Tab-separated table of N, CA and C in Angstrom:
chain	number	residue	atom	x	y	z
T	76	UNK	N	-24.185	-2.073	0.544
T	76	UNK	CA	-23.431	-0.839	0.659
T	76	UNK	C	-23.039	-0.368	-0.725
T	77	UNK	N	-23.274	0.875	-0.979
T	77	UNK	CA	-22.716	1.482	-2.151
T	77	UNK	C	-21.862	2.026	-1.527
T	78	UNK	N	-20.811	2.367	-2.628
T	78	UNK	CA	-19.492	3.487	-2.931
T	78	UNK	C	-19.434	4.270	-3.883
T	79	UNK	N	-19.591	6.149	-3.495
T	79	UNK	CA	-19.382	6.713	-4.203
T	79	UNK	C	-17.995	7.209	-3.863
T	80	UNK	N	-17.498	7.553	-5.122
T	80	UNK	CA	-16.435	7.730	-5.422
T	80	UNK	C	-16.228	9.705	-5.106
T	81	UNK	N	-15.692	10.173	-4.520
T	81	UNK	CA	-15.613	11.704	-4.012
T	81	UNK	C	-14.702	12.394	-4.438
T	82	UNK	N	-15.009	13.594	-5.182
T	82	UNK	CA	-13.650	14.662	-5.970
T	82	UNK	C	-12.871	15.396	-4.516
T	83	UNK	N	-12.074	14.877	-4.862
T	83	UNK	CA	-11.018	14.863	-3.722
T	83	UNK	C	-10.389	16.486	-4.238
T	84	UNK	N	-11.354	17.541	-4.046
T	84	UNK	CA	-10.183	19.250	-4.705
T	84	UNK	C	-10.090	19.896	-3.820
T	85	UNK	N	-10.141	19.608	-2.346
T	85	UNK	CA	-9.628	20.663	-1.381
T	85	UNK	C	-8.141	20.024	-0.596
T	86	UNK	N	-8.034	20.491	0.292
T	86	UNK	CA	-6.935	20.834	0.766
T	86	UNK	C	-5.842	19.577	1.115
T	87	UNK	N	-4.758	19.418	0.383
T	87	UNK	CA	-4.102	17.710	0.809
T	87	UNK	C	-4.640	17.374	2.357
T	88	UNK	N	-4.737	18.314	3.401
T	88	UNK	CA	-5.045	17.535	4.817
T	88	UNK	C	-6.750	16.836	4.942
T	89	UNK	N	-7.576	17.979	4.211
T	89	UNK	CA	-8.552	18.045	3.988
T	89	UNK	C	-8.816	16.238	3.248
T	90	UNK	N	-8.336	16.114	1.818
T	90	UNK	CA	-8.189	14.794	0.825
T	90	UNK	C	-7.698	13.631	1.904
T	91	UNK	N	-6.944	13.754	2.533
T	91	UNK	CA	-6.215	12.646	3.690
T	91	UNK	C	-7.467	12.018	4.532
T	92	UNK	N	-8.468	13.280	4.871
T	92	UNK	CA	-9.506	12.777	5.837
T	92	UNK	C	-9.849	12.400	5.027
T	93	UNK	N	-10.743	12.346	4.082
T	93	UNK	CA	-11.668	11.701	3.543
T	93	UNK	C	-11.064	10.110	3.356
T	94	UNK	N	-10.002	10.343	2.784
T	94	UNK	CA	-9.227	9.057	2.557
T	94	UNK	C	-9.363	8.137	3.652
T	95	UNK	N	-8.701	8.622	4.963
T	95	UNK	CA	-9.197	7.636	5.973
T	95	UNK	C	-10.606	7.400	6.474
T	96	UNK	N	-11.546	8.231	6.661
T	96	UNK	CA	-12.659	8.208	6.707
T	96	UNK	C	-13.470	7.051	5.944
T	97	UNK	N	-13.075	7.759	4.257
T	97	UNK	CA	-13.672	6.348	3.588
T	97	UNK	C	-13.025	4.745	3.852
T	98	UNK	N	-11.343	4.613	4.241
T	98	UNK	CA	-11.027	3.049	4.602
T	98	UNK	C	-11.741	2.980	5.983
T	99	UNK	N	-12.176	3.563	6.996
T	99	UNK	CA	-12.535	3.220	8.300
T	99	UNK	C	-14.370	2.558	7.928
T	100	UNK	N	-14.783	3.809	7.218
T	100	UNK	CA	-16.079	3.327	6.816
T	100	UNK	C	-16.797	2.071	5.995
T	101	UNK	N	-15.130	1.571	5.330
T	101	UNK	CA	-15.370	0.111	3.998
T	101	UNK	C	-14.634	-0.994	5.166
T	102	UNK	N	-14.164	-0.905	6.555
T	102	UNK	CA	-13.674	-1.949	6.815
T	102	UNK	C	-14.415	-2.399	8.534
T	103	UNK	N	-14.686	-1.403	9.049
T	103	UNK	CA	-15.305	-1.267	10.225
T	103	UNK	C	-16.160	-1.903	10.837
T	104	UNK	N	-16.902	-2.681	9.926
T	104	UNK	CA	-17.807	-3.628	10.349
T	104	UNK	C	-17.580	-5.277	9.532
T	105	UNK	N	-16.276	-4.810	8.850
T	105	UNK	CA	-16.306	-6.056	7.911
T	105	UNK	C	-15.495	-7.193	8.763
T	106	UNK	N	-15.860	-8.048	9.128
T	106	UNK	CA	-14.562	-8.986	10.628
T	106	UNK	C	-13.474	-9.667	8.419
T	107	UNK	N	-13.589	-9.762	7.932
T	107	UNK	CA	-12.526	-10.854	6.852
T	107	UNK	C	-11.508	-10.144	6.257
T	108	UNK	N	-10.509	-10.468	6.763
T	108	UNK	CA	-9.189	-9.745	6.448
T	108	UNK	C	-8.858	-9.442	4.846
T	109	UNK	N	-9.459	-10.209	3.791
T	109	UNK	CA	-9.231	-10.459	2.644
T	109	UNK	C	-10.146	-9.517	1.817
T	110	UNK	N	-11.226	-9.605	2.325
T	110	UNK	CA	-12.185	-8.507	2.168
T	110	UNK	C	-11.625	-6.900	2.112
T	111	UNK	N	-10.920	-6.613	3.354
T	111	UNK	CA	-10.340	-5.467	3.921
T	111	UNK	C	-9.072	-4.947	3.072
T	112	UNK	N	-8.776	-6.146	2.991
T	112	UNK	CA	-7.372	-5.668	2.345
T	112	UNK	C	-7.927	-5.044	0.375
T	113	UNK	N	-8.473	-6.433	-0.131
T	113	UNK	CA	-8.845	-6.148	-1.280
T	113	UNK	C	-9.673	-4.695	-1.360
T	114	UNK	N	-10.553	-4.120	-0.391
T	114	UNK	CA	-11.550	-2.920	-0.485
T	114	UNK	C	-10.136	-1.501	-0.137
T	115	UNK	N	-9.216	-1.589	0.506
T	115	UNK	CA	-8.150	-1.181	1.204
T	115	UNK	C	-7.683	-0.966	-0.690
T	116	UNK	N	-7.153	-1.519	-1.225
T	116	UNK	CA	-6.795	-1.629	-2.176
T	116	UNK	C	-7.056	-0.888	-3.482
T	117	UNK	N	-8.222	-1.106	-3.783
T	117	UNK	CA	-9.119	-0.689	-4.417
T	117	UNK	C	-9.429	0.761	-3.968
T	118	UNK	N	-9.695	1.445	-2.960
T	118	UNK	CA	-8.985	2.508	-2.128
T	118	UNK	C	-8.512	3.713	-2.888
T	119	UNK	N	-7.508	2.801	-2.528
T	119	UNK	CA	-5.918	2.939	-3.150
T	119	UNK	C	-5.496	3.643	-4.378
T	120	UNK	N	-6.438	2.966	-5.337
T	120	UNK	CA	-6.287	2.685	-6.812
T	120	UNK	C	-7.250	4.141	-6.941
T	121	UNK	N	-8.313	4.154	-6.606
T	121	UNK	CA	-8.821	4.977	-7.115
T	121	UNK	C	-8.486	6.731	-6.420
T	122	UNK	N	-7.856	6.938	-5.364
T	122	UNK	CA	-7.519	7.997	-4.620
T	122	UNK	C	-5.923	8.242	-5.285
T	123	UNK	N	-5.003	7.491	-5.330
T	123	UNK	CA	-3.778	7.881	-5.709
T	123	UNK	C	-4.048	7.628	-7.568
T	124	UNK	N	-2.824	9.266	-7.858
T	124	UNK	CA	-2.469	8.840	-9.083
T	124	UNK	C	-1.213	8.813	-9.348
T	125	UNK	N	-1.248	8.601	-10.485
T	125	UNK	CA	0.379	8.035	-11.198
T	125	UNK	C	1.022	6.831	-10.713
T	126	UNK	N	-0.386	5.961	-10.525
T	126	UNK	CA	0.381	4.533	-10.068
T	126	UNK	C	0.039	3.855	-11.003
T	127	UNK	N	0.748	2.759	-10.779
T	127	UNK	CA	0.443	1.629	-12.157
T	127	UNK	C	0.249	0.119	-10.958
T	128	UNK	N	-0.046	0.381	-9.639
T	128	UNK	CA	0.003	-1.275	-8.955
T	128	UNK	C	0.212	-1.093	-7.327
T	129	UNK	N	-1.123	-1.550	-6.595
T	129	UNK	CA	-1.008	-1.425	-5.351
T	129	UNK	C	-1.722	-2.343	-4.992
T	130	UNK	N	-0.663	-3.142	-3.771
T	130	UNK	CA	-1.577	-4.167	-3.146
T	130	UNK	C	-0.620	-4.599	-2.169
T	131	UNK	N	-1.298	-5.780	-1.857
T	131	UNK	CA	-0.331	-6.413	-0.166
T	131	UNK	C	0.223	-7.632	-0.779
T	132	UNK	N	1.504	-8.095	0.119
T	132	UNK	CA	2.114	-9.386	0.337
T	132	UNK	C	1.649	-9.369	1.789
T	133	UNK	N	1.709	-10.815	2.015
T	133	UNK	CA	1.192	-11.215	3.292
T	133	UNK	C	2.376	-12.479	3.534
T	134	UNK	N	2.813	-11.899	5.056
T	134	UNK	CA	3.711	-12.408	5.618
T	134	UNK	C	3.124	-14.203	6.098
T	135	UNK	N	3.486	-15.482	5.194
T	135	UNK	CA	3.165	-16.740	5.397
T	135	UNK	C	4.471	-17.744	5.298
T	136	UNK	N	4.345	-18.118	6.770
T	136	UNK	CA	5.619	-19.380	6.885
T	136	UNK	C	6.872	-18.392	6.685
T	137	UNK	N	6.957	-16.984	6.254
T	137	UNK	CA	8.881	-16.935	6.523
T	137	UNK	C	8.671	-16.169	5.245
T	138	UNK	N	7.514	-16.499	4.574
T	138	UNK	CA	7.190	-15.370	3.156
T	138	UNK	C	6.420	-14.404	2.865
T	139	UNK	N	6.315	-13.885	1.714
T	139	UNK	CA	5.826	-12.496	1.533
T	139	UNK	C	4.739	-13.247	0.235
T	140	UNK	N	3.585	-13.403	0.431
T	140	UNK	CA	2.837	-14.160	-0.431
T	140	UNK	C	1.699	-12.987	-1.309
T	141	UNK	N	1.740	-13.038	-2.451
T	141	UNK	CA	0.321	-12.137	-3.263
T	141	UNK	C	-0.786	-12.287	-2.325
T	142	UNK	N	-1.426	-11.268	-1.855
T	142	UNK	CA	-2.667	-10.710	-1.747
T	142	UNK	C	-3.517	-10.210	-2.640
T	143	UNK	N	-4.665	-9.301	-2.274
T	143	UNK	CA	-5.380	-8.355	-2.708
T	143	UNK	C	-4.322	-7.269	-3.129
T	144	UNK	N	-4.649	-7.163	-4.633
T	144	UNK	CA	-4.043	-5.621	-5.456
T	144	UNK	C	-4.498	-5.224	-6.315
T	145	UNK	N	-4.518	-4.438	-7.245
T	145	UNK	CA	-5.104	-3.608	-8.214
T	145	UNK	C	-3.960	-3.188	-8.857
T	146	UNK	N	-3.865	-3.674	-10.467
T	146	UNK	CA	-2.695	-3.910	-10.962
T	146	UNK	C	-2.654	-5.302	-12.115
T	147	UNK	N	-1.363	-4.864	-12.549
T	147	UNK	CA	-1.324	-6.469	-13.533
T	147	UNK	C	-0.906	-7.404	-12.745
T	148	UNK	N	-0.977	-8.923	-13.104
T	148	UNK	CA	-0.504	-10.156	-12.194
T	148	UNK	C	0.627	-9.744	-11.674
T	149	UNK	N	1.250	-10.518	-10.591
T	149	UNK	CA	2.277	-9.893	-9.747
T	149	UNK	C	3.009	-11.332	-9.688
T	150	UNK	N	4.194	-11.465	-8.783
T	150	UNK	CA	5.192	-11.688	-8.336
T	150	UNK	C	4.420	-12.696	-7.238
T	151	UNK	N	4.232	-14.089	-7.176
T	151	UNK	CA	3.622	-14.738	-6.207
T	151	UNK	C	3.984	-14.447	-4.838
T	152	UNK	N	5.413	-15.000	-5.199
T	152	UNK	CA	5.954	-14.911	-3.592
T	152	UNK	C	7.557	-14.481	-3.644
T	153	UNK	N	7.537	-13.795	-2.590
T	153	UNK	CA	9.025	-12.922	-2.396
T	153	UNK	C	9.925	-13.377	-0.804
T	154	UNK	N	10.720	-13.621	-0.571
T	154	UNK	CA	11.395	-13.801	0.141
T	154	UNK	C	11.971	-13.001	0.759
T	155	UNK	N	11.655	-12.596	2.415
T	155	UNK	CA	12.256	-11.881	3.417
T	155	UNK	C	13.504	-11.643	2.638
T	156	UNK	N	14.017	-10.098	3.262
T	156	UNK	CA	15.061	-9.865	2.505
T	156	UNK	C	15.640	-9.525	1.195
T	157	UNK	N	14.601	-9.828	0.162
T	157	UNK	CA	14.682	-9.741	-1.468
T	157	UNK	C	13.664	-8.731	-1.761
T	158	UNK	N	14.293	-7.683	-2.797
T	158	UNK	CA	13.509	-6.573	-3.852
T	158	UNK	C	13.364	-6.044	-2.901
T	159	UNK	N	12.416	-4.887	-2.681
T	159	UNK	CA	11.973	-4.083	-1.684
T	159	UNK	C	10.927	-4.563	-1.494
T	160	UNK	N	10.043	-5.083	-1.499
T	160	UNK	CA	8.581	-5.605	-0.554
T	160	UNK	C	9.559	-6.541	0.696
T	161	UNK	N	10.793	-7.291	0.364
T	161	UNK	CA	11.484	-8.401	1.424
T	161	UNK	C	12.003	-7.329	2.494
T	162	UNK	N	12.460	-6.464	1.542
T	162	UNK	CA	13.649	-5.362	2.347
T	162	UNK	C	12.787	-4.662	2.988
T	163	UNK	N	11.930	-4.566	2.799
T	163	UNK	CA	10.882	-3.361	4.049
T	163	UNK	C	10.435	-4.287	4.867
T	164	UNK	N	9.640	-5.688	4.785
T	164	UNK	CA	8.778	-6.294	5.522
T	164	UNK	C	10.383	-7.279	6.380
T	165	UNK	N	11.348	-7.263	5.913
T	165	UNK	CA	12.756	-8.122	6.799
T	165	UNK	C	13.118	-6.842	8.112
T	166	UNK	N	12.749	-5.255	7.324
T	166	UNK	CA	13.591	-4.412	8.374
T	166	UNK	C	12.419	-3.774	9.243
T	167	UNK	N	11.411	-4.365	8.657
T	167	UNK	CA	10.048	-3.702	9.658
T	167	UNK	C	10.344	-1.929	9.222
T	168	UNK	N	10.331	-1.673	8.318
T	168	UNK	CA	10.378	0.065	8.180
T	168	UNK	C	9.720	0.100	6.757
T	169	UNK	N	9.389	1.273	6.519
T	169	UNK	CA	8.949	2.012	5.144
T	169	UNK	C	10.333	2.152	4.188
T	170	UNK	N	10.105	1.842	3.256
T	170	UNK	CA	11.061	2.109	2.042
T	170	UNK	C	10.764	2.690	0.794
T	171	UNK	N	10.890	4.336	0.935
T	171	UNK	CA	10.713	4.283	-0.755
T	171	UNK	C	11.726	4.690	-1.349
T	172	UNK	N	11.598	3.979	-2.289
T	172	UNK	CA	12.123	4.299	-3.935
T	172	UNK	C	12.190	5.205	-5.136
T	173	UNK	N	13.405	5.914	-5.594
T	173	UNK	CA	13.168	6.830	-6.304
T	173	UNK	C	13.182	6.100	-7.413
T	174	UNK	N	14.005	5.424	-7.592
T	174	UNK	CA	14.235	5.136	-9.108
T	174	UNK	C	14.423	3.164	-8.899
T	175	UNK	N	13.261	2.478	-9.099
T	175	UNK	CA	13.732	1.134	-8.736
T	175	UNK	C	14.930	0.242	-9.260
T	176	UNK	N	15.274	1.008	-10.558
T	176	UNK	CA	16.449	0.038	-11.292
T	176	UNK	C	17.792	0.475	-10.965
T	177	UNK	N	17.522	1.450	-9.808
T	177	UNK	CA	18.737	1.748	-8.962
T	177	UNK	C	18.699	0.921	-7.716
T	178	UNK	N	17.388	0.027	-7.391
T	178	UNK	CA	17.568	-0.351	-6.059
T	178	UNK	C	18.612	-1.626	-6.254
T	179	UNK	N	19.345	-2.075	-5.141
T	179	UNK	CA	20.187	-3.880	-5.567
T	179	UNK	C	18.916	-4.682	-5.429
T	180	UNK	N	18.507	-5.546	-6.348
T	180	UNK	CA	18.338	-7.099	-5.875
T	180	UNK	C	16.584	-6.922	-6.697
T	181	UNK	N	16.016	-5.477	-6.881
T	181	UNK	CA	14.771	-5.040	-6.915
T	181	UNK	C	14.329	-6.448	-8.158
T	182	UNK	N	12.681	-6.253	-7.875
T	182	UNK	CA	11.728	-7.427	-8.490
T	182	UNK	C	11.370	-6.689	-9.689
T	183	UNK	N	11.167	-7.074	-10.528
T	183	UNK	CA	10.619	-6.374	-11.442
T	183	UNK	C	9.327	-7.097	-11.844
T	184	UNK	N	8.403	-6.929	-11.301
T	184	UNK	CA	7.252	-7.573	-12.015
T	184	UNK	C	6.820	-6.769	-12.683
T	185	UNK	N	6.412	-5.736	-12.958
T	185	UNK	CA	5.967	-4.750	-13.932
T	185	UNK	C	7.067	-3.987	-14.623
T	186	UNK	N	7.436	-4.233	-16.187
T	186	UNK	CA	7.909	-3.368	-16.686
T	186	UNK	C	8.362	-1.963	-16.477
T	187	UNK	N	7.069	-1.358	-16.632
T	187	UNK	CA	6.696	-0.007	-16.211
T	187	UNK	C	6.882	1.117	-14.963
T	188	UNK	N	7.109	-0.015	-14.208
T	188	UNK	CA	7.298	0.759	-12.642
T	188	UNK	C	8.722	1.400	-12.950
T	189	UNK	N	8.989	2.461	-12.141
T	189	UNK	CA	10.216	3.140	-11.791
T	189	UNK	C	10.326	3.816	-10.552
T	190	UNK	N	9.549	4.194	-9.704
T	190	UNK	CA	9.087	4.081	-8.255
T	190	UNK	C	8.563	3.501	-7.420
T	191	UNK	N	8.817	3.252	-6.458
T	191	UNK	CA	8.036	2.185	-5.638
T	191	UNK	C	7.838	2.498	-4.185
T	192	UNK	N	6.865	2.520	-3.441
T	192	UNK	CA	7.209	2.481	-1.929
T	192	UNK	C	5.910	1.623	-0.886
T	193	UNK	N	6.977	0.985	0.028
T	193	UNK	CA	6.587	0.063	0.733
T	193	UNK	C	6.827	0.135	1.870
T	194	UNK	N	4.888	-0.129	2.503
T	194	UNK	CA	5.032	0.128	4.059
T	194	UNK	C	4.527	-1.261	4.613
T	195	UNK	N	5.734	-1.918	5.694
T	195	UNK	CA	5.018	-2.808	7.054
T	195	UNK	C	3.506	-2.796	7.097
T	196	UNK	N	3.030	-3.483	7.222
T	196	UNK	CA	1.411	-3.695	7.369
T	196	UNK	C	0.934	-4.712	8.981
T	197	UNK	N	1.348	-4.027	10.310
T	197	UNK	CA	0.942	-4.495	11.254
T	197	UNK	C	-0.278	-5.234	11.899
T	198	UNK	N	-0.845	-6.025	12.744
T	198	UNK	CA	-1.974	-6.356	13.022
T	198	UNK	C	-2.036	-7.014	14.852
T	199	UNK	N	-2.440	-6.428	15.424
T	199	UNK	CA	-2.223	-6.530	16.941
T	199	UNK	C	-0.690	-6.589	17.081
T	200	UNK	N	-0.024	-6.128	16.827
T	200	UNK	CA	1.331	-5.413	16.718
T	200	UNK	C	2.464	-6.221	16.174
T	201	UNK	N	2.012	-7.287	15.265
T	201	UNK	CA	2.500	-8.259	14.728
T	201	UNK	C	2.483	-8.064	13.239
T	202	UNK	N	4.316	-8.389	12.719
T	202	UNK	CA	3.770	-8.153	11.385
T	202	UNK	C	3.326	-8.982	10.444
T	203	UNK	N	2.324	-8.400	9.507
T	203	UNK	CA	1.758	-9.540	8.707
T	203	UNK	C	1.597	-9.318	7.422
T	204	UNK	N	2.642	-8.188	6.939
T	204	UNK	CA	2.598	-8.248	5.648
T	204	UNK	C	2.956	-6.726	5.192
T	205	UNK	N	3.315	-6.811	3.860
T	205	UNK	CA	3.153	-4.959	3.445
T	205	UNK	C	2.486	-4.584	2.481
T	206	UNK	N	2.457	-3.220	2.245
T	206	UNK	CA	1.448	-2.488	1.144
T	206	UNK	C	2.739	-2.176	0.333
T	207	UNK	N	2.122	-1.999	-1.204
T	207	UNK	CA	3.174	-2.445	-2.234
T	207	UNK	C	2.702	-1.388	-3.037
T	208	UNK	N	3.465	-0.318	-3.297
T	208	UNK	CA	2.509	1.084	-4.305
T	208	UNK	C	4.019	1.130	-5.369
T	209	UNK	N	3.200	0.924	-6.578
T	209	UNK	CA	4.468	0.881	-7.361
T	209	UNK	C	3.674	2.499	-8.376
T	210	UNK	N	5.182	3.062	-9.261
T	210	UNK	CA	4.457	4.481	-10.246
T	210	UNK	C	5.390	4.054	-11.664
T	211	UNK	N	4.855	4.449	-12.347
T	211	UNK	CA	5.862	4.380	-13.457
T	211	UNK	C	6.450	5.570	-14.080
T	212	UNK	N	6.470	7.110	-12.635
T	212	UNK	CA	7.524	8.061	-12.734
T	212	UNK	C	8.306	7.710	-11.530
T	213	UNK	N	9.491	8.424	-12.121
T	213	UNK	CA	10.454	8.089	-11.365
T	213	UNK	C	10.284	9.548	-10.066
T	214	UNK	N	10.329	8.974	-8.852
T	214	UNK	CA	10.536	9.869	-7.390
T	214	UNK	C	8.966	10.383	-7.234
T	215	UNK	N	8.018	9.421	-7.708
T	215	UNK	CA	6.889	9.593	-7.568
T	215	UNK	C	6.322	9.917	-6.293
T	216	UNK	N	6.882	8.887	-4.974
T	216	UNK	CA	6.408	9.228	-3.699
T	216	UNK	C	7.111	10.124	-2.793
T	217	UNK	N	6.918	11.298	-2.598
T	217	UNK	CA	7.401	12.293	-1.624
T	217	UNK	C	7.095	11.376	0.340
T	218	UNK	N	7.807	12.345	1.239
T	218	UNK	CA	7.279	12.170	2.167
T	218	UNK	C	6.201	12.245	2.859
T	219	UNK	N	5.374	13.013	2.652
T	219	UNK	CA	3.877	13.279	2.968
T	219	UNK	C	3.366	12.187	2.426
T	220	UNK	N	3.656	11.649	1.269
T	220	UNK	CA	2.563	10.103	0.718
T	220	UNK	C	3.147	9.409	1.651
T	221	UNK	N	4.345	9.310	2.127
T	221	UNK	CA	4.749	8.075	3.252
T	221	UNK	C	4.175	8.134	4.394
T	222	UNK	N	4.075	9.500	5.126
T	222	UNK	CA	3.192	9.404	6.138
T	222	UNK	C	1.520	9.408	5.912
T	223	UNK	N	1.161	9.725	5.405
T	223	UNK	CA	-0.444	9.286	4.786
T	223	UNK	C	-0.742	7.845	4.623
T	224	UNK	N	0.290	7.485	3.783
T	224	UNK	CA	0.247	5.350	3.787
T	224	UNK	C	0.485	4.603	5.085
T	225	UNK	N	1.651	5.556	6.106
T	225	UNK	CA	2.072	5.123	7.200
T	225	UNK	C	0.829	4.979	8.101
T	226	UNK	N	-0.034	6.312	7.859
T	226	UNK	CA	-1.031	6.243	8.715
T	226	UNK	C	-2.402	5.802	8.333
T	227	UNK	N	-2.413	5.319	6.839
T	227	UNK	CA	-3.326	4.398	6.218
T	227	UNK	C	-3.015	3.159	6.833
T	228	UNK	N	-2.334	2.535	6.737
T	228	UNK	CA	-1.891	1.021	6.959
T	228	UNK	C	-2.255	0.997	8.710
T	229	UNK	N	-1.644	1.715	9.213
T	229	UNK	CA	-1.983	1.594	10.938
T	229	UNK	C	-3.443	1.709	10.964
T	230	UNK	N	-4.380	2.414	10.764
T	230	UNK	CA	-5.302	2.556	10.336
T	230	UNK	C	-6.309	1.054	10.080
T	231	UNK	N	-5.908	0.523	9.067
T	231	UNK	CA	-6.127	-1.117	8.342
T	231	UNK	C	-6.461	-1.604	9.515
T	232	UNK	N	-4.484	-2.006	9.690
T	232	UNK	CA	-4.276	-2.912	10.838
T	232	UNK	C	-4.627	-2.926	11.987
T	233	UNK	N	-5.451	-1.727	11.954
T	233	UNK	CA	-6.329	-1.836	13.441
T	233	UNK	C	-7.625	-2.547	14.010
T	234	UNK	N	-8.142	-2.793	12.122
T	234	UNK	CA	-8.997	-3.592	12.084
T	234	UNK	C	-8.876	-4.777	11.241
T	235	UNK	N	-7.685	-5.033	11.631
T	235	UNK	CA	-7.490	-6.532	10.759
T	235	UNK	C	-7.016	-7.861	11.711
């Protein structure tokens, strides 16, 4: 399988399809979750800008463990409840971030970040982890990127 990469210049609803189109088309026949996530990822990286780091924690034993991301080394493992990858994947909801060094408790693995937002990552209706989109402007993610990721990730997890 090749991947070409597509100038995304028409219409944000218009850019959204393609977006899902192309994750349905890179995961659809693939059965390995690791695969999915990492191609999911990669995605990611190349469709959104003004990010500096996107990828998954995966919910193991009670934790939030590194996955597939695109980005500098990360934060191994995070604990339900801690930074915002804990605080979204503890409350089962989306969380974003305007300004992370305003959030309490936030991780800082990247310098650079100053936005962040993080969505639940479901799988037969169980959760198993979240998507981790960090920017290094501040109030980078509006609501429309939340529902686009919201409905990226459901999307995933449909085939994961």
């Amino acid at each position: 399988m090749s991947f070409e990469r597509q100038t995304l210049s028409g219409s944000r609803e218009e850019n959204e399809r393609i977006l899902l189109s192309q994750l349905k088309s890179l995961i659809e026949d693939e059965p390995s979750r690791i695969a999915n996530l990492a191609n999911a990822s990669a995605l990611l990286n190349v469709y959104l800008t003004d990010i500096n780091w996107v990828g998954f924690y995966l919910l193991e034993e009670g934790e939030l463990v590194l996955g597939p991301f695109q980005g500098l080394p990360a934060c191994v493992r995070i604990a339900l409840g801690r930074g915002v990858c804990g605080t979204a994947a503890a409350k089962r909801d989306t969380i974003r971030v305007e300004d992370v060094h305003q959030f309490p408790g936030h991780i800082a693995c990247d310098a650079a970040s100053n936005s962040e937002i993080v969505i639940p990552l479901y799988a037969k209706g169980e959760l198993i982890g979240v998507l981790d989109i960090d920017s290094p402007l501040k109030s980078r993610f509006s609501e429309e990127d939340q529902l686009l990721l919201e409905r990226f990730t459901q999307l995933l997890g449909d085939y994961l």
